[in-house]
Every structure is written in C-alpha cells, then in structure tokens.
Short mmCIF file of C-alpha atoms and ligand atoms in Angstrom, two decimals:
data_model
loop_
_atom_site.label_atom_id
_atom_site.label_comp_id
_atom_site.label_asym_id
_atom_site.label_seq_id
_atom_site.Cartn_x
_atom_site.Cartn_y
_atom_site.Cartn_z
CA MET A 1 178.68 120.78 132.18
CA ASN A 2 175.29 122.68 132.61
CA LEU A 3 173.09 119.24 133.17
CA PRO A 4 173.08 116.56 135.56
CA ASP A 5 175.01 113.72 134.47
CA ASP A 6 171.85 111.23 133.99
CA PHE A 7 169.86 113.77 131.72
CA VAL A 8 167.90 112.69 128.89
CA PHE A 9 166.75 115.28 126.41
CA SER A 10 163.15 115.36 124.84
CA GLN A 11 161.48 117.09 122.51
CA THR A 12 159.68 119.13 125.03
CA SER A 13 163.13 120.21 126.55
CA LEU A 14 164.55 121.37 123.77
CA GLN A 15 161.67 122.99 122.01
CA ASP A 16 161.96 125.06 125.23
CA TYR A 17 165.42 125.76 125.10
CA VAL A 18 164.86 126.61 121.19
CA ASP A 19 161.58 128.93 122.46
CA CYS A 20 163.89 130.37 125.44
CA PRO A 21 167.09 128.98 126.82
CA ARG A 22 166.33 131.02 130.40
CA ARG A 23 163.14 128.80 130.35
CA PHE A 24 165.21 125.74 129.62
CA GLU A 25 167.43 126.43 132.23
CA LEU A 26 164.66 127.37 134.87
CA ARG A 27 162.98 124.14 134.54
CA TYR A 28 165.34 121.51 133.56
CA VAL A 29 168.94 123.10 135.02
CA LEU A 30 167.28 125.04 138.27
CA ARG A 31 164.34 123.31 138.36
CA GLN A 32 162.32 126.30 139.42
CA ARG A 33 159.04 126.05 140.40
CA TRP A 34 157.09 128.88 139.68
CA PRO A 35 153.30 128.69 140.45
CA ALA A 36 151.52 131.13 137.55
CA PRO A 37 149.18 129.55 135.32
CA GLU A 38 149.92 129.83 131.45
CA VAL A 39 146.46 130.87 130.46
CA ASP A 40 143.87 132.97 131.86
CA ASP A 41 140.95 129.76 132.28
CA MET A 42 143.45 127.08 133.79
CA LEU A 43 139.82 125.40 134.60
CA GLU A 44 138.99 124.96 131.17
CA PHE A 45 142.75 124.51 130.48
CA GLU A 46 143.19 121.33 132.49
CA ALA A 47 139.99 120.06 131.11
CA ARG A 48 141.16 120.18 127.67
CA MET A 49 144.10 118.61 129.02
CA GLU A 50 142.16 116.11 130.60
CA LYS A 51 140.02 115.27 127.63
CA GLY A 52 143.21 114.63 125.67
CA ASP A 53 144.77 112.08 128.33
CA GLN A 54 141.47 110.18 127.88
CA PHE A 55 141.64 110.00 124.09
CA HIS A 56 145.14 108.86 124.33
CA HIS A 57 144.30 105.90 127.22
CA LEU A 58 141.51 104.91 125.31
CA VAL A 59 143.32 104.48 121.87
CA HIS A 60 146.21 102.62 123.65
CA GLN A 61 143.72 100.67 125.57
CA HIS A 62 142.01 99.73 121.84
CA LEU A 63 145.67 98.92 120.75
CA ALA A 64 146.05 96.67 123.39
CA GLY A 65 143.39 94.46 122.01
CA ILE A 66 140.16 95.79 124.30
CA ALA A 67 137.16 96.16 121.92
CA ALA A 68 136.08 99.58 120.71
CA GLU A 69 132.58 98.88 122.02
CA LYS A 70 133.55 97.99 125.65
CA LEU A 71 135.34 101.60 125.41
CA LEU A 72 133.23 103.70 123.98
CA ALA A 73 130.56 101.97 126.45
CA SER A 74 133.31 103.57 129.54
CA SER A 75 133.61 107.14 128.03
CA GLY A 76 130.93 109.50 129.50
CA ASP A 77 132.85 112.63 127.45
CA ALA A 78 131.25 113.67 124.34
CA ASP A 79 134.20 114.88 122.49
CA VAL A 80 136.22 111.75 123.69
CA ARG A 81 133.65 109.74 122.48
CA ARG A 82 133.56 111.19 119.35
CA TRP A 83 137.42 111.67 118.74
CA PHE A 84 137.64 107.96 119.43
CA GLU A 85 135.02 107.18 117.04
CA MET A 86 136.83 109.06 114.21
CA TYR A 87 139.98 107.23 115.43
CA LEU A 88 137.87 104.08 114.87
CA GLU A 89 137.30 105.28 111.44
CA THR A 90 140.15 106.58 109.89
CA GLY A 91 143.20 106.41 112.42
CA LEU A 92 144.34 102.98 111.77
CA GLU A 93 144.23 103.72 107.73
CA ASP A 94 147.22 102.48 105.78
CA VAL A 95 149.42 101.59 109.11
CA PRO A 96 150.82 98.64 109.25
CA GLU A 97 151.32 96.34 111.54
CA PRO A 98 152.83 94.97 114.08
CA ARG A 99 151.10 98.31 115.92
CA ARG A 100 153.11 99.34 119.03
CA PRO A 101 151.23 101.87 121.22
CA GLU A 102 153.67 103.80 123.70
CA THR A 103 156.78 102.66 122.80
CA THR A 104 159.91 104.74 123.87
CA ILE A 105 163.22 104.88 122.01
CA THR A 106 166.68 106.36 123.61
CA VAL A 107 169.88 107.23 121.70
CA PRO A 108 172.92 109.03 122.54
CA LEU A 109 172.89 112.80 121.59
CA GLY A 110 176.20 114.45 122.83
CA GLU A 111 177.42 113.48 126.14
CA ALA A 112 173.77 113.27 127.23
CA MET A 113 170.84 110.93 125.73
CA VAL A 114 167.46 112.02 124.09
CA LEU A 115 164.29 110.12 124.38
CA ALA A 116 161.26 109.94 121.77
CA LYS A 117 158.04 108.65 123.59
CA PHE A 118 155.81 107.60 120.42
CA ASP A 119 151.96 107.29 120.58
CA LEU A 120 152.13 104.88 117.84
CA LEU A 121 155.22 102.76 116.30
CA ALA A 122 154.05 100.66 113.27
CA VAL A 123 157.09 99.09 111.47
CA GLU A 124 156.43 96.09 108.95
CA PRO A 125 159.58 94.13 109.42
CA GLY A 126 161.40 95.16 106.11
CA GLY A 127 158.90 97.36 105.05
CA ARG A 128 157.53 100.96 105.98
CA ALA A 129 158.08 102.81 109.76
CA LEU A 130 155.22 104.93 110.71
CA ILE A 131 155.30 107.33 113.92
CA VAL A 132 151.41 108.29 114.55
CA ASP A 133 150.67 110.65 117.08
CA TRP A 134 147.37 111.22 118.20
CA LYS A 135 146.37 115.01 118.45
CA THR A 136 143.21 116.51 120.11
CA SER A 137 143.71 120.41 119.62
CA GLU A 138 141.48 122.87 118.51
CA ARG A 139 144.08 124.57 115.78
CA LEU A 140 144.85 122.84 112.89
CA PRO A 141 148.76 123.85 112.35
CA SER A 142 150.67 124.25 109.03
CA ALA A 143 152.77 121.84 107.80
CA GLU A 144 155.36 124.30 107.72
CA ARG A 145 155.06 124.83 111.29
CA LEU A 146 155.03 121.49 112.27
CA ALA A 147 158.30 120.62 110.30
CA LYS A 148 160.14 123.41 112.33
CA ARG A 149 158.88 121.79 115.77
CA LEU A 150 161.43 119.90 117.61
CA GLN A 151 158.84 116.66 117.77
CA THR A 152 158.89 116.69 114.21
CA ILE A 153 162.58 116.45 113.86
CA VAL A 154 163.15 114.75 117.19
CA TYR A 155 160.74 111.68 116.61
CA ARG A 156 162.01 110.83 113.13
CA TYR A 157 165.61 111.16 114.11
CA VAL A 158 165.45 108.88 117.22
CA LEU A 159 163.95 106.15 115.22
CA ALA A 160 166.47 106.40 112.73
CA ALA A 161 169.26 106.18 114.97
CA GLY A 162 167.88 103.56 117.89
CA GLY A 163 165.13 101.44 116.06
CA ASP A 164 167.05 98.73 115.16
CA ALA A 165 165.39 96.32 117.39
CA PHE A 166 162.46 96.78 115.33
CA TYR A 167 164.08 96.12 112.05
CA GLY A 168 165.75 93.03 112.43
CA GLY A 169 168.65 94.16 114.41
CA GLN A 170 169.32 96.38 111.15
CA PRO A 171 169.44 100.60 111.06
CA ILE A 172 165.99 101.47 109.60
CA PRO A 173 166.62 103.27 106.31
CA PRO A 174 165.08 107.15 106.91
CA GLU A 175 163.46 106.81 103.53
CA ARG A 176 161.03 104.36 105.10
CA ILE A 177 160.32 106.78 107.93
CA GLU A 178 157.29 108.66 108.23
CA MET A 179 155.65 111.21 110.74
CA ILE A 180 151.67 111.07 110.70
CA TYR A 181 149.77 113.51 112.97
CA TRP A 182 146.57 112.59 113.07
CA TYR A 183 144.06 114.96 114.26
CA ALA A 184 140.82 113.85 115.96
CA ASP A 185 139.05 117.15 115.94
CA HIS A 186 139.46 117.73 112.32
CA GLU A 187 137.84 114.82 111.47
CA GLY A 188 141.16 112.73 111.24
CA THR A 189 142.85 115.23 108.84
CA THR A 190 147.25 114.31 108.79
CA ARG A 191 149.75 116.13 108.41
CA ARG A 192 152.58 113.88 107.07
CA PHE A 193 156.52 113.63 107.51
CA PRO A 194 158.23 111.17 105.01
CA TYR A 195 162.29 111.36 105.75
CA ASP A 196 165.43 110.56 104.10
CA ALA A 197 169.10 110.21 104.33
CA ARG A 198 169.57 113.80 103.91
CA GLN A 199 167.24 114.75 106.15
CA PHE A 200 168.74 112.57 109.14
CA ALA A 201 172.07 113.74 108.55
CA ALA A 202 171.03 117.68 108.48
CA ASP A 203 169.02 116.28 112.15
CA ALA A 204 171.79 114.95 113.55
CA ALA A 205 174.33 117.47 113.09
CA TYR A 206 171.45 120.20 114.37
CA LEU A 207 170.41 118.17 117.48
CA GLU A 208 174.07 117.77 118.49
CA GLY A 209 174.90 121.32 117.96
CA LEU A 210 171.89 122.23 120.29
CA ALA A 211 172.89 119.68 123.07
CA ASN A 212 176.27 120.78 122.84
CA GLU A 213 175.71 124.19 123.02
CA ILE A 214 173.20 123.39 125.93
CA ALA A 215 176.01 121.78 128.23
CA THR A 216 178.92 124.41 127.39
CA ARG A 217 177.14 127.72 127.10
CA PRO A 218 178.08 130.21 130.42
CA ALA A 219 174.59 131.73 130.51
CA PHE A 220 171.09 131.31 129.64
CA PRO A 221 169.69 134.63 127.95
CA LEU A 222 165.86 135.10 128.11
CA THR A 223 164.42 135.28 124.85
CA PRO A 224 164.24 138.58 123.07
CA ASP A 225 160.91 137.37 121.59
CA VAL A 226 158.54 139.07 124.49
CA THR A 227 155.46 136.86 122.83
CA ARG A 228 156.56 133.88 123.84
CA CYS A 229 156.30 135.13 127.84
CA ARG A 230 152.50 135.09 127.78
CA PHE A 231 151.70 131.55 128.02
CA CYS A 232 154.97 131.05 130.20
CA PRO A 233 154.83 130.30 134.02
CA TYR A 234 158.17 132.24 134.61
CA ARG A 235 156.53 135.21 133.40
CA SER A 236 156.48 137.41 136.69
CA LEU A 237 160.06 135.48 137.95
CA CYS A 238 161.46 137.14 134.59
CA ASP A 239 160.10 140.01 135.13
CA ARG A 240 157.72 139.53 131.88
CA GLY A 241 154.30 140.78 132.98
CA VAL A 242 151.98 138.97 135.61
CA GLN A 243 148.91 138.47 133.12
CA ALA A 244 148.50 135.09 131.65
CA GLY A 245 147.91 134.84 128.00
CA ARG A 246 144.22 134.06 127.06
CA LEU A 247 143.47 130.64 126.37
CA GLU A 248 141.56 131.22 123.17
CA GLU A 249 145.37 132.57 121.68
CA TRP A 250 146.96 129.66 123.26
CA ASP A 251 148.74 127.60 120.80
CA ASP A 252 147.20 124.24 121.60
CA ASP A 253 149.12 122.75 118.86
CA GLU A 254 151.48 122.69 121.61
CA ASP A 255 149.29 119.79 123.48
CA GLU A 256 152.54 117.76 124.59
CA ILE A 257 152.77 120.23 127.24
CA ASP A 258 154.63 118.34 130.19
CA LEU A 259 152.09 118.94 133.06
CA THR A 260 154.69 117.21 135.67
CA THR A 261 156.75 120.80 135.51
CA PHE A 262 153.77 122.96 135.38
CA THR A 263 152.05 121.65 138.19
CA LEU A 264 149.69 124.24 139.57
CA ASP A 265 150.87 124.45 142.92
CA ILE A 266 147.90 126.13 145.32
CA ASP A 267 150.23 126.56 148.31
CA GLN A 268 152.51 128.68 146.73
CA ILE A 269 150.11 130.88 145.10
CA ALA A 270 149.52 132.68 148.16
CA GLU A 271 153.09 133.22 149.11
CA ILE A 272 154.12 134.66 145.51
CA GLU A 273 153.84 138.30 144.95
CA TYR A 274 152.80 138.75 141.13
S1 SF4 B 1 158.97 134.56 130.94
FE1 SF4 B 1 159.89 134.72 128.84
S2 SF4 B 1 161.89 135.06 129.56
FE2 SF4 B 1 161.46 134.19 131.04
S3 SF4 B 1 161.63 132.18 131.24
FE3 SF4 B 1 159.52 132.19 130.26
S4 SF4 B 1 159.60 132.61 128.10
FE4 SF4 B 1 161.57 132.93 129.03
#
C-alpha cells in the first residue's frame, strides 16, 4: 500500500496522478515541499487566486442569506464586484431549492475514500440534483476538455454514489444529476454536463482502477509529457527545467489549484539551488 491508511482522494490529487504519477508521489505520498513558483509572475498569480477566493466567499455568504447590497458594499475590488453582479443576474437561473453551498460528500473508493466539495449543491427532493461550480478563470475551456477533467468525473460520481442523505435516503438516479460550470468572467456562460447510469458505471470502473493502480504500483514515473512540467513546482527537483511557465500561458481553468500544498516558502527559496 503506497498511501497512508486515512488517505482521502480528491479531484485535485487524482488529476495530479493522471497528469504525472511522480507529481502525485511527491505531493501526497512523500509530502515533499519544493518552493518553486508555478508561474513567472507569482504576485499576479496570487492576486488572481485571492480575487477568486473573495468571489467564492461572497457567493457563499449570499447563499447563506446575507443581503446582496450589503455584500456588494463590502467588496472593494472591481473585478470581484463585477463577477458578483453577474452572479446575481444569472448565477442562480434555473437552480432549484434547497441550495446548499460548500457541501462535502465522501464515499469509499477502493481501499480509500474520495471526497467532493461542491461550491453549490441544489437537490430537489425527488427531482433534479444540480452541482454548480463557480469559475473565475480568464479562459473559457471547451466542453470536451472539461468532460475529461477529474473534477467533472469525480463530482458527478460522488453525488450519485453518496447523495442519499439529500434525497430522502434513496440513491439519486444518475439521470437526475447535472454538473454546471458557471463562468463569472464570461458573462455567466455555462458548461453543462448531464449524467446517466452508463456514465456512472464507467466512472466507477475508471476511478476504482486509478485508486487500485496508485495503491499497488511499485514506482511512480515522471510524465513523458514535458509540457506538464512548465507549471509544476517540482521541475527543478525532477531536472525538468528551472524557468517557471508564463502566467499568460497558464491554463487557468485549473483554478482549483490546492495552494495549501503549493505555498511558496520564502525561507526555503534561498536554500535551494535551482
Ligand atoms: S516536474 Fe514534471 S515530471 Fe516532475 S513532478 Fe512535475 S510534472 Fe512530474
């Protein structure tokens, strides 16, 4: 077994594994810290992340019942205000009640568990079950690309496998589930992903296969796709270059980046030779 007993998979860790087994090993098995920046302009990068966090926080507060006017008045950033106004205009269109922001569900996966933390879960008793994910990225990814992302696969799977508590104690039929990405910086454009029993079965087989492979594989090779290394903080450790990728080229639909494992450690920078 390569993983700690209490390990819980997420879409981020599974995406890391699919992108590069070695990155998964360094980050989650060895818990290796390596303070290289992901992009060349870390200040701008962190500012973007911070704005995204502010927007998510405003939406959460609004869904918790705080008046929109009060929240707008509290926000000083022009982009965040613009996104929040767009959310007020279209973000909740056709989203049923009850609406539960920041909801987490965890289900078994192989010998471990997998969790999904939904920005918004809206499940009508006996009716539709919507997962809404707020995005503040500058780029608008294609539906084809999003369909392959582990977030789309994991979120719908976890809700179908473990959403009983929100559906009168019964499993939610996959056909009632839909995942929606809503893009604040693109006038509320959505990318929608319905679900069905066939896809649920295929996702179960795929995710269990990944979990078993991770648990039993003897080694975690470096990805052969060196383009994945440009924005990876381990690139100097792997001898895959020292220069961070350009922020303008960063695939910012990956705005779920887990900054808790990417925290730039200023003290360590001076100690490590690139
Ligand atoms: S630098 Fe490249 S090979 Fe090394 S962990 Fe990152 S993505 Fe994988």
